[in-house]
Amino acid sequence: MFDYDKWQEIWATIRKNKLRTVLTMFGVFWGLFLMLLLLGSGEGLRNGVTKDFGAWATSSGFVWGRRTTMPYQGLRPGRPIRFDMNDVTALENEVDGLHHLAPRLQLGGFGGSNNVVYREKTAAFSIYGDTDAFHKLLLVNFDKGRGLNPLDVAERRKVAVIGSEVQRVLFQGVDPIGEYIRINGVFFKVVGVFSSKRSGRNASRDVQMIHVPLTTAQQAFNRINQVGWFGFIAKPGVSAMTVENDMMALLRQRKRVHPDDISALGHENLEEEFNKMLGLFNGIRWFVWFVGLGTLAAGVIGVSNIMLIVVRERTREIGIRRAIGATPFSIVSLIMQEAVVITAFAGYIGLLLGIGVVELLNLAIGDGAAMFLRPSVDLPTAIASFLILVIGGCCAGLIPAQRAASIKPIEAIQS
Amino acid sequence: MIHINQIRKSYQMGSLSLEVLKGIDLNIEEGELVSIMGPSGSGKSTLLNILGILDQYQEGEYHLAGTLMKSLSERKAAYYRNHYLGFVFQSFHLLEFKNALENVALPLYYQKVSRRKRNRKARELLERVGLGDRAEHMPNELSGGQKQRVAIARALISDPKVILADEPTGALDSQTSDQVMDLFKEVNASGKTVVIVTHEAEVAEKTSRTIHLRDGVVQNDTHNAGVAS
């Protein structure tokens, strides 16, 4: 079907109408280019956000105490809910779906007064009393040393695991492992340095944290028995929602909270969040395809229009061809081929440039931006959009070709 | 070669039906050089279009080389036009973006003849019509007479049985007209049947037989003495 003569003819018509052809091609090119850019950006957003989620154990979440809002069993509303180690034991024993429970306690925070000292340097960081379970909840990279372990908690060791930013600010080149830092006046031995698996602002917040054993924190900072809130991981195959509900039911009962008082306990689980995000991204994906296909369709319709004009201009020529023996099919294939060549060529350029720009974006952004990572268009997507375009080109040629084939040689020649 | 039996053709103009051919009988044998004359509106162009399978007719029968040409599919019609007929038009109808050689070779393209073969044959034919040195020229670089000779070469390339010419000299001056007519006679001498529609008496005189049409019927059919066929 693709023989030299047809190429020559297609080339001849294109050459005759350079500007028109170029403008048409631009329509198609722009369609595919934008579509790939949109798809690539959508992918980047998706990658960025899922990476942040990826650092969390799947089906995990948090439960924390707030204030009651309903009177219950003779207790007034407005009562703050506080947890202690007995709750930890109760939860661990009574909630079936619970895989790991990570009771936490926060001591002072980032942005507060300077609370950490190493030699002559002081700085403010977030200090958390944690158990080894927390490392299972939020995954980090241990650059040096180790994380908290059960013995640290059991023996109330005065050890600290610090974020990489803490190391950068306080130690400046000194190997922090084995060094002592003073937190609120108490000395802790640094046993590990970690960096975040997340990106952007989340990552910078992560690496400003210092984790010390929960039990040590309780004793050293006069918070005996206190627990701030709970992190948890559900057992494999158990929904985080179920575990969260079970935990809250138990806690309501233990803290004498009205069963309907939903705002007395705060909760958040990543499963829910994750599903929400997934839904959002699927939505975005569909939207991108919708918009992209619309743009493509506009380009393809442009080609169709131009081909109609081409057929009109070439009526006489087509008539001559018919008179000397061209079959309707040969005319149809001529017009179709021209439409497909224009769309495919313009689309190919759009494909190359679209992928090129997405890759450049990838290089330029790197790990720098929050919630945006590795914008990319995978090969199947690129091929799919290209195929859609070529099929679109066929469709674009169909009506003009039909019109060309219906040209009666006699009328065309006499015109 | 051409046998026409009571052909009728009418055009529908809104509610009016205009009968152009009112029962034409015509027999043209192989190797004849025939001219069809008549005033405008006599139906001569319509007849030629029917002969060239470019137009349909409503009644009667048309046999070309023994085959009935009636209600043909577009594909069949294209096949017969391509294999049996060669066309020469008043305004040449060459493709502007193809050079003389490519124009001549085009009918063979539709017979799926290889490029080399058809270009060789096209060159031979251009030599034959005296334009061997103009093969690579584009139509707009050729004079009217040259263009018509290219068109004749194109009509001849598929080795058709019949050459149909519609006012082939209509756009040419008398001197080039003579040259083109000489070429037609030469083609006829090589054994091809040639049918020329014209309103010029000088052209008709050069053919061996003249058919006069008037109001859609054959008025008279004369053999010209002195012109060998």
PDB file of C-alpha atoms in Angstrom, chain A residues 1 3-6 8-9 12-13 15-16 314 316-328 330-331 334 405 407-410 412-415, chain B residues 11 45-46 49 52-55 74-75 77-79 81-82 85 87 89 91-98 102-103 106-107 109-110 112 115 118 154 166:
ATOM      1  CA  MET A   1       0.000   0.000   0.000  1.00  0.00           C
ATOM      2  CA  ASP A   3       4.500   2.717  -2.568  1.00  0.00           C
ATOM      3  CA  TYR A   4       6.812   5.348  -3.910  1.00  0.00           C
ATOM      4  CA  ASP A   5       4.214   7.084  -6.044  1.00  0.00           C
ATOM      5  CA  LYS A   6       1.866   7.656  -3.156  1.00  0.00           C
ATOM      6  CA  GLN A   8       5.547  11.333  -3.884  1.00  0.00           C
ATOM      7  CA  GLU A   9       1.989  12.531  -4.179  1.00  0.00           C
ATOM      8  CA  ALA A  12       3.701  17.037  -3.387  1.00  0.00           C
ATOM      9  CA  THR A  13       0.428  18.100  -1.734  1.00  0.00           C
ATOM     10  CA  ARG A  15       4.750  20.932  -0.239  1.00  0.00           C
ATOM     11  CA  LYS A  16       2.108  22.812  -2.120  1.00  0.00           C
ATOM     12  CA  ARG A 314      -8.118  18.087  -5.934  1.00  0.00           C
ATOM     13  CA  ARG A 316     -10.371  17.770 -10.929  1.00  0.00           C
ATOM     14  CA  GLU A 317      -7.236  15.773 -10.365  1.00  0.00           C
ATOM     15  CA  ILE A 318      -9.193  12.934  -8.789  1.00  0.00           C
ATOM     16  CA  GLY A 319     -11.580  13.037 -11.743  1.00  0.00           C
ATOM     17  CA  ILE A 320      -8.677  12.691 -14.169  1.00  0.00           C
ATOM     18  CA  ARG A 321      -7.321   9.764 -12.212  1.00  0.00           C
ATOM     19  CA  ARG A 322     -10.703   8.098 -12.253  1.00  0.00           C
ATOM     20  CA  ALA A 323     -10.971   8.664 -16.002  1.00  0.00           C
ATOM     21  CA  ILE A 324      -7.677   6.952 -16.658  1.00  0.00           C
ATOM     22  CA  GLY A 325      -8.532   3.973 -14.535  1.00  0.00           C
ATOM     23  CA  ALA A 326      -8.133   4.722 -10.828  1.00  0.00           C
ATOM     24  CA  THR A 327     -10.450   2.590  -8.721  1.00  0.00           C
ATOM     25  CA  PRO A 328     -12.439   4.244  -5.927  1.00  0.00           C
ATOM     26  CA  SER A 330      -7.105   3.674  -4.776  1.00  0.00           C
ATOM     27  CA  ILE A 331      -8.507   7.174  -4.279  1.00  0.00           C
ATOM     28  CA  LEU A 334      -4.584   7.984  -1.224  1.00  0.00           C
ATOM     29  CA  ALA A 405     -14.383   8.360  -3.837  1.00  0.00           C
ATOM     30  CA  ILE A 407     -16.514  12.178  -7.058  1.00  0.00           C
ATOM     31  CA  LYS A 408     -17.889  11.379 -10.496  1.00  0.00           C
ATOM     32  CA  PRO A 409     -15.092  11.646 -13.028  1.00  0.00           C
ATOM     33  CA  ILE A 410     -17.310  13.318 -15.560  1.00  0.00           C
ATOM     34  CA  ALA A 412     -14.875  16.636 -12.004  1.00  0.00           C
ATOM     35  CA  ILE A 413     -13.431  16.894 -15.468  1.00  0.00           C
ATOM     36  CA  GLN A 414     -16.059  19.286 -16.713  1.00  0.00           C
ATOM     37  CA  SER A 415     -15.681  21.601 -13.723  1.00  0.00           C
TER      38      SER A 415
ATOM     39  CA  TYR B  11     -31.091  14.327 -17.303  1.00  0.00           C
ATOM     40  CA  SER B  45     -20.300  15.087 -25.432  1.00  0.00           C
ATOM     41  CA  THR B  46     -22.849  12.986 -23.587  1.00  0.00           C
ATOM     42  CA  ASN B  49     -18.999  10.214 -21.967  1.00  0.00           C
ATOM     43  CA  GLY B  52     -15.940   6.387 -22.184  1.00  0.00           C
ATOM     44  CA  ILE B  53     -17.960   4.747 -19.396  1.00  0.00           C
ATOM     45  CA  LEU B  54     -17.823   8.051 -17.580  1.00  0.00           C
ATOM     46  CA  ASP B  55     -21.583   8.353 -17.648  1.00  0.00           C
ATOM     47  CA  GLU B  74     -17.230   1.710 -10.079  1.00  0.00           C
ATOM     48  CA  ARG B  75     -14.466  -0.818  -9.834  1.00  0.00           C
ATOM     49  CA  ALA B  77     -15.858   0.760 -14.843  1.00  0.00           C
ATOM     50  CA  ALA B  78     -12.390   1.781 -13.685  1.00  0.00           C
ATOM     51  CA  TYR B  79     -11.009  -1.475 -14.998  1.00  0.00           C
ATOM     52  CA  ARG B  81     -11.517   2.585 -18.685  1.00  0.00           C
ATOM     53  CA  ASN B  82      -8.033   1.598 -17.765  1.00  0.00           C
ATOM     54  CA  LEU B  85      -9.928   3.150 -23.344  1.00  0.00           C
ATOM     55  CA  PHE B  87      -8.843   9.619 -23.124  1.00  0.00           C
ATOM     56  CA  PHE B  89      -9.380  16.039 -23.393  1.00  0.00           C
ATOM     57  CA  SER B  91      -7.951  21.042 -21.716  1.00  0.00           C
ATOM     58  CA  PHE B  92      -5.349  18.241 -21.610  1.00  0.00           C
ATOM     59  CA  HIS B  93      -5.992  17.349 -17.948  1.00  0.00           C
ATOM     60  CA  LEU B  94      -2.423  16.590 -17.043  1.00  0.00           C
ATOM     61  CA  LEU B  95      -1.512  16.424 -13.349  1.00  0.00           C
ATOM     62  CA  GLU B  96       0.329  19.649 -12.603  1.00  0.00           C
ATOM     63  CA  PHE B  97       2.731  18.262 -10.032  1.00  0.00           C
ATOM     64  CA  LYS B  98       3.933  15.394 -12.176  1.00  0.00           C
ATOM     65  CA  GLU B 102       5.081  10.543 -14.843  1.00  0.00           C
ATOM     66  CA  ASN B 103       1.857  11.803 -16.408  1.00  0.00           C
ATOM     67  CA  LEU B 106       0.111   7.084 -14.628  1.00  0.00           C
ATOM     68  CA  PRO B 107      -2.422   4.693 -16.247  1.00  0.00           C
ATOM     69  CA  TYR B 109       0.392   2.703 -12.188  1.00  0.00           C
ATOM     70  CA  TYR B 110      -3.255   1.744 -11.882  1.00  0.00           C
ATOM     71  CA  LYS B 112       0.199  -2.129 -10.984  1.00  0.00           C
ATOM     72  CA  ARG B 115       7.843   1.691 -11.867  1.00  0.00           C
ATOM     73  CA  ARG B 118       6.113   1.881 -16.944  1.00  0.00           C
ATOM     74  CA  ARG B 154      -0.835   8.936 -21.825  1.00  0.00           C
ATOM     75  CA  ASP B 166     -13.125  15.331 -26.674  1.00  0.00           C
TER      76      ASP B 166
END
